[in-house]
XYZ file of C-alpha atoms in Angstrom:
159
model
C 134.227 131.951 93.672
C 133.565 130.690 90.196
C 135.588 127.173 91.066
C 133.248 126.981 94.588
C 130.104 127.343 92.221
C 131.498 124.763 89.644
C 132.330 122.112 92.711
C 128.567 122.599 94.030
C 127.088 122.236 90.822
C 129.237 118.834 90.413
C 128.058 117.874 93.815
C 124.404 118.416 92.966
C 124.536 116.182 89.928
C 123.631 112.496 90.403
C 126.692 110.349 89.963
C 127.383 109.039 86.559
C 126.948 105.344 86.248
C 129.781 103.038 85.660
C 130.057 101.207 82.150
C 128.026 98.182 82.358
C 126.750 98.998 85.845
C 123.026 98.380 84.353
C 123.934 94.899 83.557
C 123.179 92.300 86.255
C 126.506 90.269 84.877
C 128.747 93.197 85.038
C 131.016 94.115 87.923
C 133.831 96.397 88.703
C 137.050 95.095 89.853
C 140.337 96.686 90.748
C 141.067 100.278 89.488
C 137.699 100.745 87.979
C 137.955 97.830 85.254
C 134.953 96.344 84.136
C 134.523 92.660 84.352
C 131.936 90.316 83.144
C 130.269 87.187 84.815
C 130.483 84.900 81.410
C 127.625 82.548 82.480
C 125.171 85.269 83.709
C 125.919 87.216 80.425
C 125.424 84.103 78.129
C 122.127 83.348 80.027
C 120.938 87.090 79.387
C 121.897 86.963 75.757
C 119.939 83.648 75.471
C 116.931 84.859 77.301
C 116.752 88.075 75.138
C 117.260 85.972 71.784
C 114.512 83.614 72.805
C 112.097 86.434 73.358
C 112.984 88.583 70.140
C 111.097 88.401 67.251
C 114.010 89.278 65.287
C 115.919 85.861 65.971
C 117.267 84.293 62.709
C 118.472 80.800 64.225
C 116.353 78.446 66.038
C 116.602 79.375 69.685
C 117.401 75.925 70.736
C 120.469 75.916 68.108
C 121.293 79.814 69.292
C 121.506 78.649 73.055
C 123.854 75.521 72.071
C 126.046 77.742 70.172
C 126.462 80.275 73.059
C 126.313 77.699 76.009
C 128.782 75.262 74.495
C 131.024 77.804 73.100
C 131.298 79.634 76.265
C 132.518 76.766 78.090
C 134.803 75.702 75.593
C 136.510 79.232 75.771
C 136.617 78.937 79.432
C 138.223 75.741 79.159
C 140.695 76.310 76.333
C 141.674 79.642 78.166
C 141.500 78.014 81.846
C 144.059 79.947 83.974
C 144.611 82.681 81.613
C 141.324 84.907 81.781
C 139.547 84.249 84.936
C 139.729 86.846 87.769
C 137.783 84.812 89.986
C 135.615 81.843 89.729
C 132.985 80.983 92.231
C 130.601 78.198 91.898
C 131.665 77.762 88.441
C 130.820 81.578 87.548
C 133.812 82.899 85.765
C 134.437 86.406 85.884
C 136.535 87.825 83.019
C 137.966 91.161 82.279
C 135.958 92.931 79.704
C 138.774 92.562 77.071
C 138.876 88.745 77.568
C 135.037 88.682 77.127
C 135.560 90.353 73.954
C 138.235 87.838 73.027
C 135.407 85.313 73.361
C 133.663 87.026 70.767
C 136.633 87.475 68.431
C 137.384 83.829 68.888
C 133.706 83.010 67.975
C 133.195 85.056 64.998
C 136.811 85.370 63.438
C 139.293 82.941 65.451
C 140.132 79.308 65.120
C 140.781 78.422 68.548
C 137.640 77.133 69.308
C 137.073 73.513 67.980
C 133.792 72.384 68.932
C 131.031 71.288 66.599
C 129.302 74.314 67.606
C 132.385 76.699 67.040
C 132.677 74.848 63.649
C 129.230 75.387 62.810
C 129.780 79.076 63.333
C 132.770 79.224 61.264
C 130.668 77.865 58.279
C 128.121 80.461 58.760
C 130.773 83.412 58.267
C 130.472 85.961 56.965
C 126.622 85.607 57.640
C 127.007 84.859 61.181
C 129.259 87.870 61.732
C 126.495 90.129 60.272
C 123.927 88.348 62.260
C 126.048 88.952 65.524
C 126.410 92.532 64.775
C 122.470 92.977 64.401
C 122.150 90.842 67.714
C 124.560 93.306 69.609
C 122.232 96.190 68.095
C 119.222 94.229 69.189
C 120.685 93.849 72.825
C 121.569 97.633 72.828
C 117.791 98.568 72.008
C 118.504 99.554 68.537
C 117.124 97.952 65.148
C 119.194 95.616 62.882
C 121.364 97.455 60.513
C 122.818 94.504 58.624
C 120.717 92.754 55.515
C 121.857 89.316 56.196
C 119.425 87.116 54.133
C 119.526 83.274 54.882
C 122.285 81.420 56.468
C 124.665 79.291 54.620
C 123.280 75.864 54.064
C 126.603 74.247 55.114
C 126.413 76.117 58.405
C 123.101 75.068 59.121
C 123.617 71.479 58.341
C 126.416 71.408 60.717
C 123.927 72.878 63.331
C 121.658 69.923 63.173
C 124.352 67.508 63.461
C 126.211 69.141 66.445
């Protein structure tokens, strides 16, 4: 009888959302894995950055970094990461989306001028990205970052 009561209680509770379900760029693929539409995610991040009063870089420079490094990542990893491509909209497994961030923040596989500028912003850029992730999740930044390195900013102007 207790088991029946427990099952009835579970049936009355609303279903739990899947991870990433609230984002318009997340999808569920085979076996419940979360996948990310890379271009939609990039557009959402850029849009949120532009509307934030906590932005540290010029919004146009930020947009160029995100859009160009996303394109470069997809080009470099073509045939390796995309689950599906429809109308230039790469669908990546979540772990591949995270690998983009690893490459952007700590890797050397991306070689465009925008990726080079990000490397020259290290470690400032890593801390600033941590703060951005917190803001995107509705939290306040937690890292004190100060001003970005001058060399990285100069590369952003040239790129």
